[in-house]
PDB file of C-alpha atoms in Angstrom:
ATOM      1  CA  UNK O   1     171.234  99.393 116.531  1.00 44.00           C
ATOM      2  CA  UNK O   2     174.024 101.726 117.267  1.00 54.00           C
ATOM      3  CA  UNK O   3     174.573 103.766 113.844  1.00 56.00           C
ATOM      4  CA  UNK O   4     171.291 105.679 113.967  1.00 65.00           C
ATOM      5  CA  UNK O   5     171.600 106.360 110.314  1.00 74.00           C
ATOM      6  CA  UNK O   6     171.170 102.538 110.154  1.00 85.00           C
ATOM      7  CA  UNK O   7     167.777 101.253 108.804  1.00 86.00           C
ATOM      8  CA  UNK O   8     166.293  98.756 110.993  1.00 88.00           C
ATOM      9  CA  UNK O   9     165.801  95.564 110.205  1.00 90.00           C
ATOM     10  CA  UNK O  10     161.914  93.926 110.242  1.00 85.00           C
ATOM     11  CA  UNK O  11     163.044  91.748 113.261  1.00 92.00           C
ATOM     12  CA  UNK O  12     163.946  95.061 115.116  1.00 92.00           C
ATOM     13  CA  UNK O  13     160.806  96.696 113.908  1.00 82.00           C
ATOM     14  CA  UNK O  14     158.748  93.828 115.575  1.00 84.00           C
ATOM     15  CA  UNK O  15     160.348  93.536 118.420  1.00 91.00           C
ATOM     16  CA  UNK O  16     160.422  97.137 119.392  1.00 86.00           C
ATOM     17  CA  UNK O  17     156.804  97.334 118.785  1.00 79.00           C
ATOM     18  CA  UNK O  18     155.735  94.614 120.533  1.00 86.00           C
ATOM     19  CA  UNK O  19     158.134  95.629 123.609  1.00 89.00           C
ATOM     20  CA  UNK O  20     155.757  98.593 123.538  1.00 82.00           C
ATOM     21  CA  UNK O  21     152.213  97.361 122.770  1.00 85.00           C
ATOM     22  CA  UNK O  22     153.174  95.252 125.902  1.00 89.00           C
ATOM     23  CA  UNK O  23     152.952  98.501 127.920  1.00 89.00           C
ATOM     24  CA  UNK O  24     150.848 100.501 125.963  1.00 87.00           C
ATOM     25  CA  UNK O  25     148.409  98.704 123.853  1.00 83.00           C
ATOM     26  CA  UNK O  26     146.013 101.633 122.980  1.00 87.00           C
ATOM     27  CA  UNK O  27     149.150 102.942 120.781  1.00 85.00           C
ATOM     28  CA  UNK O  28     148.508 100.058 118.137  1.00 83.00           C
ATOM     29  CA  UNK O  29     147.530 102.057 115.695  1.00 86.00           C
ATOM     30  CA  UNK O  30     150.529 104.181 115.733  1.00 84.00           C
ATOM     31  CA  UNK O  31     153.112 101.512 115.743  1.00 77.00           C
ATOM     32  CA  UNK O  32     151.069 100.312 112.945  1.00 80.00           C
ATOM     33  CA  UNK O  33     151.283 103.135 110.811  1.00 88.00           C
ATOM     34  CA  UNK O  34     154.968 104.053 112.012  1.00 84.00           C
ATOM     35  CA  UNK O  35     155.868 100.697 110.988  1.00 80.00           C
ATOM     36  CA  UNK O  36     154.111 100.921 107.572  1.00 89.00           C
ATOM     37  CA  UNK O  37     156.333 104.411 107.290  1.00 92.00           C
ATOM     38  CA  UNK O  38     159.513 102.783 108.020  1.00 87.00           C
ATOM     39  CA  UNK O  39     159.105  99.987 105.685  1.00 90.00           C
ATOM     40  CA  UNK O  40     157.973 102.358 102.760  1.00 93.00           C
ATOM     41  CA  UNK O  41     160.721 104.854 103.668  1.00 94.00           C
ATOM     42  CA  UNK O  42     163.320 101.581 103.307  1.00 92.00           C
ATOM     43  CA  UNK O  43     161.860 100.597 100.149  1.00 93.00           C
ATOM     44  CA  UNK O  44     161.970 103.987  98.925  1.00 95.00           C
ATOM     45  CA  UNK O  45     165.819 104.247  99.537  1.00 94.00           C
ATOM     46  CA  UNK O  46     166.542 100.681  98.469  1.00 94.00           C
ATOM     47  CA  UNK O  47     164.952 101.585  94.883  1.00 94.00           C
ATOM     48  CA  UNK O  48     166.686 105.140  94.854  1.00 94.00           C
ATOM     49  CA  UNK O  49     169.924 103.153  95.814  1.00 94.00           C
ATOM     50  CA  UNK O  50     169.028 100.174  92.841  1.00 93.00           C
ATOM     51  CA  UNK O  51     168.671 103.284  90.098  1.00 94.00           C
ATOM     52  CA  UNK O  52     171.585 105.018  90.992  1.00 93.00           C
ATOM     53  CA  UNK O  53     173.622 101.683  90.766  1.00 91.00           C
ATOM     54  CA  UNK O  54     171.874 101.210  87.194  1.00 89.00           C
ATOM     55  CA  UNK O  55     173.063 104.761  86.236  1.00 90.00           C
ATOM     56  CA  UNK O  56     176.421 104.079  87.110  1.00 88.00           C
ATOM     57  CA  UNK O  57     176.667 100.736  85.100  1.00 84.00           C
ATOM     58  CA  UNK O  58     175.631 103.098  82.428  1.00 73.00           C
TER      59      UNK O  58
END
């Protein structure tokens, strides 16, 4: 991912936290809830992004 404005995609998500659990399992938790943030955060701006397009077909 070079863009970091990018949103990363749930294969990237998964890897990246299993690359870490690998080294640091007692983090599990947090990757969990980071994950969980990321993929609210990307719904969030998908539906934000879905409105707007409504409002312009307006």
């Amino acid at each position: 991912m070079e863009d970091n404005s990018k949103i990363p995609t749930k294969e990237e998500i998964i890897k990246n936290m299993a690359k870490h659990l690998q080294t640091n399992f007692e983090d599990g938790e947090e990757v969990l809830l980071r994950t969980y943030d990321l993929a609210f955060i990307k719904g969030k701006m998908e539906a934000i992004s879905e409105m707007k397009k409504k409002e312009i077909e307006k």
